[in-house]
XYZ file of C-alpha atoms in Angstrom:
599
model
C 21.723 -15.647 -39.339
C 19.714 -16.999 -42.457
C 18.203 -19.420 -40.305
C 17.055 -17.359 -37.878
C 13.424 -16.673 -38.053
C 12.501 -12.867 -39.275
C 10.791 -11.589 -35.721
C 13.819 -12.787 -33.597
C 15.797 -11.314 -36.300
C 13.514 -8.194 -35.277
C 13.692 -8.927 -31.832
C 17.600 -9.305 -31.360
C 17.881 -6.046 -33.474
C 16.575 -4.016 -30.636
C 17.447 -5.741 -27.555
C 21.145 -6.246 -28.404
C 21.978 -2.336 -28.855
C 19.745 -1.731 -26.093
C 21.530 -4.264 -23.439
C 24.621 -2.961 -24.544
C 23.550 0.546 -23.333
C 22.281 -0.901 -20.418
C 25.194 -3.173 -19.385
C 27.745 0.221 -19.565
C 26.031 2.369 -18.097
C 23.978 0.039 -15.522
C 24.376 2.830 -12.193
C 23.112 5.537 -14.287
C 20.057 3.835 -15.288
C 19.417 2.827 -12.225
C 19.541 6.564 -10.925
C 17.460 7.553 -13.922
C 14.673 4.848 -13.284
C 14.603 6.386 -9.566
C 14.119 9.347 -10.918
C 11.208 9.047 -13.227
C 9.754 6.568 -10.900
C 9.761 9.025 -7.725
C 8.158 11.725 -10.383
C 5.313 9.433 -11.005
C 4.790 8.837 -7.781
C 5.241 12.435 -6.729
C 2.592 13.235 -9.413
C 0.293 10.276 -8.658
C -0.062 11.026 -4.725
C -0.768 14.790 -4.965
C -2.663 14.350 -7.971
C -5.110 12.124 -5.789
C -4.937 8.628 -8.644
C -3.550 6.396 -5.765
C -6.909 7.535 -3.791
C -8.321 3.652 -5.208
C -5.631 1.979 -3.481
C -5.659 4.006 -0.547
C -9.386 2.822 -0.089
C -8.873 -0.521 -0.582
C -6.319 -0.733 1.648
C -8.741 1.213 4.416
C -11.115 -1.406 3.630
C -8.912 -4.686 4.213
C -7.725 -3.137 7.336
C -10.725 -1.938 9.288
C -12.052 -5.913 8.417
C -9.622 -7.429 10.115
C -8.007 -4.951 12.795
C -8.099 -6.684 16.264
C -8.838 -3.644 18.230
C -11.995 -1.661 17.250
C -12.976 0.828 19.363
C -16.508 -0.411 21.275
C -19.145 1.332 20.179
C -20.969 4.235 22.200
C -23.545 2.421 25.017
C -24.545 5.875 25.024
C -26.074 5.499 21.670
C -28.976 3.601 21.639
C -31.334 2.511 18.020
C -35.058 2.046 18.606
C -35.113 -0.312 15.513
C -38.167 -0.710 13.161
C -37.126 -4.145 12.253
C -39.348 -6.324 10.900
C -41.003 -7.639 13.938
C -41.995 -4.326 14.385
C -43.530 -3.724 10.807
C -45.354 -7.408 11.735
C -46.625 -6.797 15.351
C -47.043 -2.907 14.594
C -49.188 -4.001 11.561
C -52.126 -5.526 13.545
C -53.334 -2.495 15.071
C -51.866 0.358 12.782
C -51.834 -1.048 9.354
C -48.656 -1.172 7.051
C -45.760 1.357 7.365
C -46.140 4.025 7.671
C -48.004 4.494 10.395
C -50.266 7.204 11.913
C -48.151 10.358 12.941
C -50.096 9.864 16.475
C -47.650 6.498 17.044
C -44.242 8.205 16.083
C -45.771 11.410 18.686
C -46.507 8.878 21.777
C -43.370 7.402 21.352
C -41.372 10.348 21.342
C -43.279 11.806 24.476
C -42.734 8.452 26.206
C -39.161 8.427 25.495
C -38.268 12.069 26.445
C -40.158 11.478 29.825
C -37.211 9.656 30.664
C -34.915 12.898 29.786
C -32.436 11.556 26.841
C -29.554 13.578 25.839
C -31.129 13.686 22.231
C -33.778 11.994 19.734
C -32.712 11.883 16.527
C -34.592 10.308 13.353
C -33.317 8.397 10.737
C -37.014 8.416 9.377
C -37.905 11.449 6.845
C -41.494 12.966 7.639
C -41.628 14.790 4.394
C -45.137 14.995 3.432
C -48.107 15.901 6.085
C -50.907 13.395 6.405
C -53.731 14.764 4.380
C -56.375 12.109 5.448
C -55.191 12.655 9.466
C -54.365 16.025 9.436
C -55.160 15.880 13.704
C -52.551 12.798 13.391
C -50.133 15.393 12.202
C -51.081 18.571 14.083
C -50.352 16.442 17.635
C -46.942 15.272 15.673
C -46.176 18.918 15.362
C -46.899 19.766 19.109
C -44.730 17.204 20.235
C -42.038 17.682 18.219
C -42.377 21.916 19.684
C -42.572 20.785 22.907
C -39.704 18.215 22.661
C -36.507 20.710 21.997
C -34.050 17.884 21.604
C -35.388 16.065 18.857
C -33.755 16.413 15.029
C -34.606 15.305 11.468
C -33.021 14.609 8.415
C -32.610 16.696 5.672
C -31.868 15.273 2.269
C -30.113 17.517 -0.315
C -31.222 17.065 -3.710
C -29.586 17.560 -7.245
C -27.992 21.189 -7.187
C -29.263 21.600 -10.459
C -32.863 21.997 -9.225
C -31.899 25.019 -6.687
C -33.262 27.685 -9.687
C -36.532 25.999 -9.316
C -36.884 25.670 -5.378
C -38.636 28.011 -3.174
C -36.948 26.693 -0.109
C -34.620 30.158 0.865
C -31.791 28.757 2.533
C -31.721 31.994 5.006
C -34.568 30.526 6.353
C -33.383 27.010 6.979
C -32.715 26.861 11.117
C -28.844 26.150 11.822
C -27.314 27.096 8.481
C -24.358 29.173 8.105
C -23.442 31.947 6.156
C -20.143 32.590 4.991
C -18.524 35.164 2.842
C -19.346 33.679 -0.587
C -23.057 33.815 0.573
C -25.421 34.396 -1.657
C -28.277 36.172 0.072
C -31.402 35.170 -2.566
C -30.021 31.502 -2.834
C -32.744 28.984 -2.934
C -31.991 24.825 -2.443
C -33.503 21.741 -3.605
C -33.806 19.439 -0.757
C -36.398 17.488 1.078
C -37.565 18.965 4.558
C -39.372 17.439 7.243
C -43.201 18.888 7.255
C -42.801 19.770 11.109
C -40.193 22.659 9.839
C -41.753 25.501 11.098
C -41.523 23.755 14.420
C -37.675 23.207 14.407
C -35.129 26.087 15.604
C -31.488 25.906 16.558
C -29.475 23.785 14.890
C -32.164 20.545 14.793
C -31.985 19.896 11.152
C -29.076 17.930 9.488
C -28.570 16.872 5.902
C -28.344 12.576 5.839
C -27.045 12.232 2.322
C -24.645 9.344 2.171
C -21.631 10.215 -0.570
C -20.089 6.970 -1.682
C -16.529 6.956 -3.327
C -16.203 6.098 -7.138
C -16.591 2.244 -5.769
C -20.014 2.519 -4.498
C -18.336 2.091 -0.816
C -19.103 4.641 1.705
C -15.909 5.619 4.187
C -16.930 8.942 4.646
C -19.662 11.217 6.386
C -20.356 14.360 5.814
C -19.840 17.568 8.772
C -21.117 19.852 6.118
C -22.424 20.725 2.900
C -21.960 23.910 1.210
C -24.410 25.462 -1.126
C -24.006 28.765 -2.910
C -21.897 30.144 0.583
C -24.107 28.663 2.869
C -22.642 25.480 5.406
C -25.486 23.122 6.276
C -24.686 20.813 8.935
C -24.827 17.235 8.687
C -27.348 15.713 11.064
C -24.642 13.992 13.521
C -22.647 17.246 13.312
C -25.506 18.753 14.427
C -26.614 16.466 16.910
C -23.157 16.642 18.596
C -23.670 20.449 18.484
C -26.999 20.623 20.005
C -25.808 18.169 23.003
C -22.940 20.028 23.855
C -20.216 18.972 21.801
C -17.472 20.489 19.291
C -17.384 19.376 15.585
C -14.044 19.521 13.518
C -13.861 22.437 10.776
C -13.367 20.247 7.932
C -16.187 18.910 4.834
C -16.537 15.427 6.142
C -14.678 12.800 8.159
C -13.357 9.577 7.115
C -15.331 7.116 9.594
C -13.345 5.008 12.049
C -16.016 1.557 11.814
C -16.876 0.264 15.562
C -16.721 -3.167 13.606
C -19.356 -5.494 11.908
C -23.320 -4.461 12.430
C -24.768 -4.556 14.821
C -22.610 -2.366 16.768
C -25.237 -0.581 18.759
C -27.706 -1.151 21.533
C -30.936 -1.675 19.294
C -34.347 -2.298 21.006
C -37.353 -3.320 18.831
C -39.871 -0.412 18.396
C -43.034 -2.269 18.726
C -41.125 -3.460 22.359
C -40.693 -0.192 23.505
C -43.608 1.984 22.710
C -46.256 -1.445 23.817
C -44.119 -0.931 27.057
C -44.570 2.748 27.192
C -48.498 2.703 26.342
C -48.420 0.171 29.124
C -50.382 1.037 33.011
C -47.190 -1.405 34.090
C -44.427 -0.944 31.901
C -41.909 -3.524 32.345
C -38.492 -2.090 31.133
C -36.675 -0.198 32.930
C -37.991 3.368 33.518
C -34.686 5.282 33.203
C -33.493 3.021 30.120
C -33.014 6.022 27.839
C -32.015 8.757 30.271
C -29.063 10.923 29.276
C -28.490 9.183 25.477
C -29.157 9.294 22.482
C -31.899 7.871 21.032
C -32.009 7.241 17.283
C -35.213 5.962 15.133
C -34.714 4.351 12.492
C -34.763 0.960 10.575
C -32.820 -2.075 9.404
C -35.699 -3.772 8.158
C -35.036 -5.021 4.905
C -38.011 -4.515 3.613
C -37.473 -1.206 4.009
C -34.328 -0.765 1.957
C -32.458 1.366 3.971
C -29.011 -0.111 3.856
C -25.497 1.029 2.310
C -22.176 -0.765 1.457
C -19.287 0.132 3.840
C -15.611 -1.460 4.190
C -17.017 -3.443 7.304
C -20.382 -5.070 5.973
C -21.674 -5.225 2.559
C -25.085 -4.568 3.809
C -25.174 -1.824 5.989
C -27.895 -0.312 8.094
C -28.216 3.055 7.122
C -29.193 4.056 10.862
C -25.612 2.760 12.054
C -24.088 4.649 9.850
C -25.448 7.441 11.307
C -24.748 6.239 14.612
C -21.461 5.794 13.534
C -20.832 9.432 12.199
C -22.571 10.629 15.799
C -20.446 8.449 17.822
C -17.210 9.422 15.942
C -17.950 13.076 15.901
C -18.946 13.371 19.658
C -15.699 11.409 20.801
C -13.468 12.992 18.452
C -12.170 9.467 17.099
C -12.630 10.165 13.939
C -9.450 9.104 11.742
C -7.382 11.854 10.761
C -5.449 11.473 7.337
C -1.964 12.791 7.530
C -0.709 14.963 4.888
C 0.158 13.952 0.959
C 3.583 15.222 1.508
C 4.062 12.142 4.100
C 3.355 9.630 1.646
C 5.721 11.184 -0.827
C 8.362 11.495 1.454
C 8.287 7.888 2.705
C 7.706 6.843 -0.840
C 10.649 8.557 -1.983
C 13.400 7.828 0.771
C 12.227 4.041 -0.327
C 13.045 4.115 -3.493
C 16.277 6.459 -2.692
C 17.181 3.320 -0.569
C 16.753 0.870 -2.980
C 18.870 2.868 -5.857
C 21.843 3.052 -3.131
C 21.652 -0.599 -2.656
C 21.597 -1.282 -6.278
C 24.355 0.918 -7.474
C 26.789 -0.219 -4.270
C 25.703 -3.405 -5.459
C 24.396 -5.218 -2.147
C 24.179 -8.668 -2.082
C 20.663 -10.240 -3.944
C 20.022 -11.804 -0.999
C 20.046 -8.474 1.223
C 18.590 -6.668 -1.054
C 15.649 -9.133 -1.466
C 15.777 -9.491 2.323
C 15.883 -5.423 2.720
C 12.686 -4.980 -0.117
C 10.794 -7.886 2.003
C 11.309 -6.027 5.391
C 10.124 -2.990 3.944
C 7.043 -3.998 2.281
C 6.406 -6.046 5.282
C 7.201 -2.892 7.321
C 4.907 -0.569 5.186
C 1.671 -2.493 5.956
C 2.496 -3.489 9.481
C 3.073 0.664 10.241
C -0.870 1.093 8.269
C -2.312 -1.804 10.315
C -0.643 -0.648 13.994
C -1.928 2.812 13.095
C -5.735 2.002 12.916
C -5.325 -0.262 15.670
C -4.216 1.570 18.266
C -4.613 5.327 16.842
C -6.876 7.300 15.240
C -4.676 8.307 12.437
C -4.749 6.736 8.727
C -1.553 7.003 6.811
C -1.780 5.765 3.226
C 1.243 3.171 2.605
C -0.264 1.678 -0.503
C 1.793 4.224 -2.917
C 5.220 3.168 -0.753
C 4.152 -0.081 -1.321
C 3.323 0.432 -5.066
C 5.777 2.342 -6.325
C 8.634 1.100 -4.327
C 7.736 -2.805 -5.982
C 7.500 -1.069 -9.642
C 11.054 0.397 -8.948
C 12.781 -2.452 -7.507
C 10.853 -5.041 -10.541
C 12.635 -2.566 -13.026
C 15.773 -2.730 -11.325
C 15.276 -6.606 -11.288
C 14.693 -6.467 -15.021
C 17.670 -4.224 -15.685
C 19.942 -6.849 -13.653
C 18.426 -9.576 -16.074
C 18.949 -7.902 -18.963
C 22.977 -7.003 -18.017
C 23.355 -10.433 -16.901
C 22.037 -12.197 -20.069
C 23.966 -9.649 -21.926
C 27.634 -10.769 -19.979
C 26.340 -14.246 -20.197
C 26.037 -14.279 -24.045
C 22.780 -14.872 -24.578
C 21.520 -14.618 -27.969
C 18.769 -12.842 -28.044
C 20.968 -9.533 -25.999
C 24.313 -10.550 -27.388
C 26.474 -11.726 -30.326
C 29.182 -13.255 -28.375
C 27.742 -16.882 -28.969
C 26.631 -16.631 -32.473
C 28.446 -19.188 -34.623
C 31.727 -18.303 -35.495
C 32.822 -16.006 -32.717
C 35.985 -16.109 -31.401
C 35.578 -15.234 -27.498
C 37.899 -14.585 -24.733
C 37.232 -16.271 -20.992
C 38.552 -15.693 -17.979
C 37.473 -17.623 -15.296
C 38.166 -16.763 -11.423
C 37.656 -18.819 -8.164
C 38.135 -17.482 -4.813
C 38.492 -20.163 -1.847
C 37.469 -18.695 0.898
C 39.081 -20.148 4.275
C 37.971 -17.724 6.811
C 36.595 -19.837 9.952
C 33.127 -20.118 10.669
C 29.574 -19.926 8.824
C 28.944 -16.194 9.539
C 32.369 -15.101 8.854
C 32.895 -16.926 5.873
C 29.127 -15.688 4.207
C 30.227 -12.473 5.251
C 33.209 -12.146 2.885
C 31.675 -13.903 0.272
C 29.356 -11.428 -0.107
C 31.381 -8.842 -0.177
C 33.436 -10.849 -2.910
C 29.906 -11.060 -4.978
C 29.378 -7.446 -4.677
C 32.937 -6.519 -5.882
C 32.566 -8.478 -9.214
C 28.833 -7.222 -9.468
C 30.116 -3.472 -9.529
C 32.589 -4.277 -12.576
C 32.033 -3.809 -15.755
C 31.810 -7.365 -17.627
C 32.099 -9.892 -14.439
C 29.690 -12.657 -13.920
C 29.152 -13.970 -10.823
C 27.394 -17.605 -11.147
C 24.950 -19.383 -8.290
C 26.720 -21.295 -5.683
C 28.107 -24.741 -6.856
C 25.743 -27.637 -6.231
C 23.360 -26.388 -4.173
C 20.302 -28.978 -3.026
C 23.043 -31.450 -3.566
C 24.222 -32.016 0.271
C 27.205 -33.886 -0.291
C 28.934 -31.774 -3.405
C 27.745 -28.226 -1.910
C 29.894 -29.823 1.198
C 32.577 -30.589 -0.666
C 32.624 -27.076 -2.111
C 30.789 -24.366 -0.427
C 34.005 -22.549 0.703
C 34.277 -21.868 -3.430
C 33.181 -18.791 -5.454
C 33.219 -18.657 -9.210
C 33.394 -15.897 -11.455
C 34.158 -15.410 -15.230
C 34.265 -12.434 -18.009
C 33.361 -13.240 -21.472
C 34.509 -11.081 -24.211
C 35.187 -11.374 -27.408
C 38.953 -11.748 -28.551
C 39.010 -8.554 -29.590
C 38.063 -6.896 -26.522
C 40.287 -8.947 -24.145
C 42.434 -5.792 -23.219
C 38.660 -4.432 -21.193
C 38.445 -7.878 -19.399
C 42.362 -7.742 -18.091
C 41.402 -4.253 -17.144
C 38.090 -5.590 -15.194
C 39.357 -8.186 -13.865
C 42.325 -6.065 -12.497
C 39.796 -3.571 -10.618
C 37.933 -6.114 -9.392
C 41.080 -8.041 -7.959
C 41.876 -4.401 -6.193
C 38.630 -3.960 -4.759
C 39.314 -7.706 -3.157
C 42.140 -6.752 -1.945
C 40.639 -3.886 -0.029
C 37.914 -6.132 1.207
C 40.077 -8.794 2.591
C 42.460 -6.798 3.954
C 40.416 -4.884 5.834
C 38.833 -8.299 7.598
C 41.789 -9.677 8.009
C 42.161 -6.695 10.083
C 38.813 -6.884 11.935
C 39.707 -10.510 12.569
C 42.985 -10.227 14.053
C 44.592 -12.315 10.918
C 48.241 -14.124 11.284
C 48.805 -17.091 9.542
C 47.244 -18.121 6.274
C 45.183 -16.640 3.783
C 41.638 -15.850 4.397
C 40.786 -15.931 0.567
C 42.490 -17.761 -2.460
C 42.065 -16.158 -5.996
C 42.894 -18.729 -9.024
C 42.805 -16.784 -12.444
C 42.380 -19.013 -15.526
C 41.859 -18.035 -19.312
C 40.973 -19.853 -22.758
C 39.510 -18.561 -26.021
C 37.025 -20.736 -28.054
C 34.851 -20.367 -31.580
C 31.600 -21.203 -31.588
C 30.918 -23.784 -33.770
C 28.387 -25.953 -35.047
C 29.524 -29.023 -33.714
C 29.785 -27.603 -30.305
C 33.144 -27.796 -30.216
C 33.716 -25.097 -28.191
C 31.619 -26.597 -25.407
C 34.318 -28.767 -24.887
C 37.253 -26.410 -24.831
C 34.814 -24.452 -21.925
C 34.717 -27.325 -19.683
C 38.085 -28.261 -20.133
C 38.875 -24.336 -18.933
C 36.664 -24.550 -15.929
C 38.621 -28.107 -15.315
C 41.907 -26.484 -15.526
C 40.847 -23.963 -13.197
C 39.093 -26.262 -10.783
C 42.100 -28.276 -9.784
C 44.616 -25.367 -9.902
C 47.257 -25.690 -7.126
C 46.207 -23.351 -4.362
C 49.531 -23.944 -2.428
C 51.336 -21.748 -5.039
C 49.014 -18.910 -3.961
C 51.799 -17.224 -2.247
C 51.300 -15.441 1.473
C 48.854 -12.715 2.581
C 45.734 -12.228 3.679
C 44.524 -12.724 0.104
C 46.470 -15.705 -2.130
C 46.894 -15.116 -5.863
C 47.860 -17.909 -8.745
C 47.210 -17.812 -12.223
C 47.809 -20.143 -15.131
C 50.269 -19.896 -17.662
C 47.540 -19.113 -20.053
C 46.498 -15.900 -17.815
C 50.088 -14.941 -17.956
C 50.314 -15.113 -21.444
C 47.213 -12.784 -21.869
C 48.076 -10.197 -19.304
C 51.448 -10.005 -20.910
C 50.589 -9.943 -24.183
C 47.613 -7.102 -24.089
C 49.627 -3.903 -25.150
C 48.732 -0.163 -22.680
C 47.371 -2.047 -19.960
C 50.044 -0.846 -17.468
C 50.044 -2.935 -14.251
C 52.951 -1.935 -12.275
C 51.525 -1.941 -8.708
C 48.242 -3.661 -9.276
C 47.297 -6.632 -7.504
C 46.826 -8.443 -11.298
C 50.411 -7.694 -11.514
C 51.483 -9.889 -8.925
C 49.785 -13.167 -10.027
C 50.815 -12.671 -13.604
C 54.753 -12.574 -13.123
């Protein structure tokens, strides 16, 4: 130990005591790691601090879902795009332009009776250098009952200071909570006076803590008063039914463009035309929205679909969804927990039963796998969004700790130094080494009982069971691939606990071959062979003891299975196992299957 450097001094000082806790009472950790693992999780999920992987999870699959629902053709955007700004330029100077334009174009299009003209432009300020610009603007927009404007809410902190009574805002409505003298910052269109009904709608975009926006609003309350979202509104005004809920988590029609856009400058040349060339009806019964993806006019947003959004299609978007109903619907916390918790409860019952690694890994695969196929099919071919990033999370962080526990224990059985004292020079350690031959016929049937073999040893107390012999060596794993080897390593003065193991775990064979000798109709030879061999070495510096190990393993290599004896399940151990069993005192093994081997 003087040679041993201080921190793994340091280091073995904590992990031994702490593997030795771990390797006795592996099951209950287990349960207690499932435990404070489904709290967290519990607490994390109704707390809302998964809502960051939720997200990102929306985000990857609404890129690259197959089946987006197609987009409204009864939405149509009249796009001030740049050709527009260009061509419109010529005659009416830079953007934005007389009030007169924006009032022929809206007569022209509601000549051809559309369902509803909505703008995505704010007309906040009147025109004080064409104030008969702005007058015919107003008596279009009174004459033109199914147009609708933005509002834009502004910091609630300004409210005190606003003059803007929001019993007077058209559309708004009063709750309970109302307060009757409230006032509210926000930006109004100047034709205000002229708008009744419900033909104001607040536009303000609310991104999540990412910068991303998912969501759009229905409504916004301030002091007790609901203001309705402009597509909430829009869908109200046109006959539809809007969901009683704050705002709706936006089901993406796919990459922009999504929507029938025609150039502005197209459409009102066409309509100022004495022959107009597009078709006369081409805006009857939809909805028309202005509004702009011109760059240069810097009206775009990041969503989960594009990085560089149009702002009007995102109010398309929010229209379409709210007047079809598609938008998604989240289900319930209480889900997530639930699903999140019976994963984890599965996981702790295949650990403590001790499944095979290879199931288990297998069983943890098919689940993850399972988790995000169940998301992806979801907003593919419904409108509902269920969150399986916290399964997904949580179930990984339990079964990585379980993972690490099974390290640990194993190191610890195996005698590694840094979790164990057993190979530290001058220990005297007890071995006994086991191999089971198993000769049941065919592949499936004889992987089948192996594994059941591996799982008894992995639910003693002190067993080991090692990697199968020689595999990626095609010629030796032929030669013995029917073999299983285990071992316990104790030391000498614990050898009574490893004839105790190793007689439970010969038991629980027993049990396990039996009972497929019985499935498969067994009558003549043994379907499994059991040779138990034991040595005791001291570790030495001149690896002495290395020696006296693979002479053991030797010994029990080439064993003679014929003196197994008959049954389902052959037994044969060496005089030196014989010895041992008969020489540890209060081990009484009248009856057990030990017993039998060891006469």
């Amino acid at each position: 130990m003087s040679n041993v450097p201080l921190p793994q001094r340091l280091i073995r000082a904590v992990l031994r005591p702490l593997s030795s806790l771990l390797s006795l009472h592996q099951n209950r950790v287990v349960i207690v790691l499932a435990a404070l693992v489904s709290a967290v999780a519990v607490y994390a999920i109704l707390g809302g601090h998964t809502a960051g992987m939720k997200d990102r999870a929306y985000d990857a699959i609404m890129k690259a879902r197959l089946l987006a629902p197609a987009a409204d053709p009864g939405i149509v955007i009249v796009d001030i795009n740049e050709a527009s700004l260009a061509v419109m330029a010529k005659e009416y100077g830079r953007w934005p332009w007389p009030r007169t334009v924006i009032g022929e174009l809206v007569e022209g299009i509601a000549r051809q009776k559309p369902k509803a003209i909505v703008f995505d432009v704010m007309f906040s300020d009147p025109d004080v250098y064409n104030k008969d610009a702005d007058k015919y603007f107003r008596d279009v927009v009174r004459r033109t009952p199914n147009t609708y404007f933005p509002l834009i809410r502004l910091n609630e902190e300004n409210d005190s200071q606003s003059q803007l009574k929001l019993s007077s805002l058209p559309g708004v409505d009063r709750t309970d909570d109302a307060e009757p003298e409230a006032t509210l910052a926000a930006v109004v269109p100047f034709v205000l006076d002229q708008l009744d009904g419900r033909r104001i709608g607040t536009t303000n975009l609310f991104t999540d803590d990412d910068g991303i926006v998912r969501r759009y609003g229905v409504w916004l309350d301030a002091h007790g008063w609901r203001i309705g979202s402009l597509p909430a509104n829009v869908v109200r005004g046109t006959g539809g039914t809007v969901p009683d809920q704050e705002d709706v988590l936006l089901n993406w029609r796919g990459k922009p463009p999504s929507y029938t856009r025609v150039p502005l400058h197209e459409v009102y040349t066409d309509l100022q035309a004495r022959e107009p060339k597009r078709p006369a009806n081409e805006f009857a019964g939809k909805i028309v929205i202005i509004g702009s993806t011109a760059p240069s006019l810097f009206d775009y947003k990041p969503t989960p679909v594009a990085k560089i959004h149009p702002g009007v299609e995102v109010l398309a978007t929010a229209i379409d969804n709210l007047q079809r109903g598609d938008y998604l619907r989240e289900l319930p916390h209480w889900i997530t927990v639930v699903i999140t918790v019976f994963a984890i409860g599965l996981f702790t019952l295949a650990a403590v039963y001790n499944v095979d690694v290879r199931r288990q890994n297998l069983f943890f695969t098919l689940a993850q796998v399972s988790f995000v196929t169940v998301a992806y099919l979801l907003l593919n071919f419904s409108t509902v969004y269920l969150d399986m990033t916290a399964p997904i999370a949580f179930s990984l962080i339990y079964f990585t700790l379980v993972k690490l526990l099974g390290v640990v224990v194993t190191f610890r059985r195996n005698g590694h130094p840094l979790f164990s004292t057993l190979l530290d020079d001058g220990r005297t350690c007890r071995a006994v080494v086991m191999q089971v031959r198993v000769h049941a016929q065919g592949r499936n049937a004889r992987v089948a009982l192996s594994s059941r073999l591996k799982k008894a040893v992995g639910q003693s107390r002190r067993g080991v069971v090692t990697p199968p012999l020689f595999v990626g060596l095609p010629l030796m794993y032929a030669f013995f691939r029917d073999r299983l080897l285990f071992y316990w390593l104790l030391p000498v003065e614990e050898e009574r606990d490893a004839v105790v193991d190793v007689a439970q775990t010969l038991k629980r064979f027993q049990r396990v071959v039996d009972k497929r000798a019985q499935w498969h109709g067994h009558e003549k030879g043994p379907l499994a062979t059991v040779a138990l061999h034991s040595f005791t070495f001291t570790v030495d510096e001149d690896d002495r003891w290395r020696q006296t190990g693979e002479e053991g393993v030797a010994r029990l290599m080439t064993m003679d299975a014929t003196r197994a004896g008959d049954g389902a399940m052959g037994l044969i151990a060496s005089d030196d196992m014989k010895t041992l069993c008969r020489g540890v005192e209060g081990v009484n093994m009248d009856g057990e299957v030990l017993e039998r081997a060891c006469r």
